Each structure stands twice: as structure tokens, then as C-alpha cells.
Amino acid sequence: MSLQFVFGNSGSGKSDYLYQSILEEAEREPEKNFLLLVPEQFTMQTQKEIVMLHPNHGVMNIDIVSFERLAYRVLEEVGGDSRTLLEETGKSMVLQKMVQQHGKELSYLGGQMRKAGYLDEVKSILSEFMQYDIRDSEIQEMIEDSSDRALLQMKLKDVSVLYQAFTGYLKDHYMTGEEVMDALEKALPFSRKMKNSVLLLDGYTGFTPIQMRVVGELLAVCEKVMVTVTMD
């Protein structure tokens, strides 16, 4: 495995350099698999740019993917977690069910969840906790540290109740988009497609903890990794 960083200011041509490098190498080695990993919102635009830059305006061995799309491809190849993927609407329905079941334990949020927007806000908090791998023990530390702020402590206790109930329900029934990254991390060592592939990461300003663990696995599996970094 080799790791290469491409440094430069914003707009200095890091992406252009990366794209030209991958196009030249992909043309020299058509049997090798090349992956360009970009944020979800940039996948279509990056695909368009790569196709326009290619001499023949077509790519065969270059895939432009986000973390989530990469997860689906790897899991489709190697199998793994068989739970059904829960979309945002499904998350809201499960959270509403947990609120109804644990309403008596929610000293503050129990009376607020019927108000417009509260359910989405709490769902967003739970999603961020899962993205950043926040454990219940860490929430308990937050609760203890907020002993001098009664309202905040009350809210944290309610969030802790819902977080435990929400994740406990999903464990045997469904998988969220956040948990797809966990499944990807475990599946990567078994992927034949990823072994000896060339990976390029572009457009990221940072990674969540679970994304960092996935990148760690990619470094171990891929033949070469190139990363753009915006800095002087």
C-alpha cells in the first residue's frame, strides 16, 4: 500500500491533477480497478467531469462513489448484514413508537414531541450520535457534567432513554444509513474487488469517526491511496 497527499490552496488544481493522474493510469492498466471517493452531493458532477476529461469520453474501469455507494457495492459482493435498510421516514416511525412506549420516562421531551419539528430534531440528534459513535456511557458523562444546568440535564436524560430504545429496537430489525458504514468496515477485508485497487479521495474537509475507521481499512486493502488536502 502507498499513500500520497496532494496539497494546495482552494482552486489551485488539486482535483484536476488527481483526475488526470487517474485517467492516465486507468488507460495504461485497463484491467485494474480505480475508485474515486467523493461526498455524495458531488458524485454526479464528478462523473461528468471525468467523462469529459477522458480522451474517448467514456470510462470503463473508473468508478465514482460516495461512502454509502461504496458500502452497497462491497456488501453486494461479500454479503454481510442482512437487516433491512431503514430510510428517514422509517426512522421517524420507529422514533415515534419509542416515544409512545417510553413516554412516562421522558420528563421533558414527553410533552414536547407532539410539537411541530421536535421529532425531526430528536431524530437528527440520534443520527449524529450514531455517526460519531457516541456511546451511552458518554451520554451519561454529559448528564453528570450538566448537574448545574437542570434543563439541559433533563433533556439529556430523555435523549439517553430514546437513544437506548431506538438503537435497541433497530439491533434485531433494521439497519440505518449510519450503520452501513460499520457493515462496510467489517466487509472490506473480504472484498476481492477492493484488493489491489487504486483509491482517490477528493472533496472532503473532514471525516466522522466511523468514516476514519473505513479509511483505515481501505488503506490496508487498496494498492494505492491518493488524498487531496486543502492547505497552504
PDB file of N, CA and C in Angstrom, residues 3 10 12 39 52 103 105 117 158 179 201 211:
ATOM      1  N   LEU A   3       0.592   5.668   0.048  1.00  0.00           N
ATOM      2  CA  LEU A   3      -0.300   6.781   0.370  1.00  0.00           C
ATOM      3  C   LEU A   3       0.317   8.069  -0.143  1.00  0.00           C
ATOM      4  N   SER A  10      -7.373  26.218  -2.025  1.00  0.00           N
ATOM      5  CA  SER A  10      -8.639  26.008  -2.722  1.00  0.00           C
ATOM      6  C   SER A  10      -8.551  26.615  -4.123  1.00  0.00           C
ATOM      7  N   SER A  12      -6.531  25.571  -6.519  1.00  0.00           N
ATOM      8  CA  SER A  12      -5.173  25.517  -7.074  1.00  0.00           C
ATOM      9  C   SER A  12      -4.986  24.397  -8.094  1.00  0.00           C
ATOM     10  N   PRO A  39     -17.758  13.167  -1.691  1.00  0.00           N
ATOM     11  CA  PRO A  39     -19.019  13.338  -0.964  1.00  0.00           C
ATOM     12  C   PRO A  39     -20.218  13.069  -1.868  1.00  0.00           C
ATOM     13  N   MET A  52     -15.866  13.917 -19.394  1.00  0.00           N
ATOM     14  CA  MET A  52     -15.462  14.995 -20.309  1.00  0.00           C
ATOM     15  C   MET A  52     -13.943  15.038 -20.485  1.00  0.00           C
ATOM     16  N   GLY A 103     -42.960   7.061  26.999  1.00  0.00           N
ATOM     17  CA  GLY A 103     -43.432   8.406  27.310  1.00  0.00           C
ATOM     18  C   GLY A 103     -43.343   8.767  28.780  1.00  0.00           C
ATOM     19  N   GLU A 105     -41.167   7.917  30.875  1.00  0.00           N
ATOM     20  CA  GLU A 105     -39.775   8.133  31.303  1.00  0.00           C
ATOM     21  C   GLU A 105     -39.207   9.454  30.788  1.00  0.00           C
ATOM     22  N   GLY A 117     -41.829  19.777  14.430  1.00  0.00           N
ATOM     23  CA  GLY A 117     -40.375  19.854  14.310  1.00  0.00           C
ATOM     24  C   GLY A 117     -39.588  19.139  15.385  1.00  0.00           C
ATOM     25  N   ASP A 158     -33.617  12.421  28.790  1.00  0.00           N
ATOM     26  CA  ASP A 158     -34.653  11.970  27.852  1.00  0.00           C
ATOM     27  C   ASP A 158     -34.035  11.446  26.554  1.00  0.00           C
ATOM     28  N   GLU A 179     -25.298   2.941  10.185  1.00  0.00           N
ATOM     29  CA  GLU A 179     -24.754   1.614  10.482  1.00  0.00           C
ATOM     30  C   GLU A 179     -24.189   0.926   9.244  1.00  0.00           C
ATOM     31  N   LEU A 201      -9.354   9.967  -2.851  1.00  0.00           N
ATOM     32  CA  LEU A 201     -10.320  10.687  -2.033  1.00  0.00           C
ATOM     33  C   LEU A 201     -10.225  12.164  -2.347  1.00  0.00           C
ATOM     34  N   GLN A 211     -16.151   6.912   9.513  1.00  0.00           N
ATOM     35  CA  GLN A 211     -15.520   7.064   8.196  1.00  0.00           C
ATOM     36  C   GLN A 211     -14.007   6.919   8.301  1.00  0.00           C
TER      37      GLN A 211
END
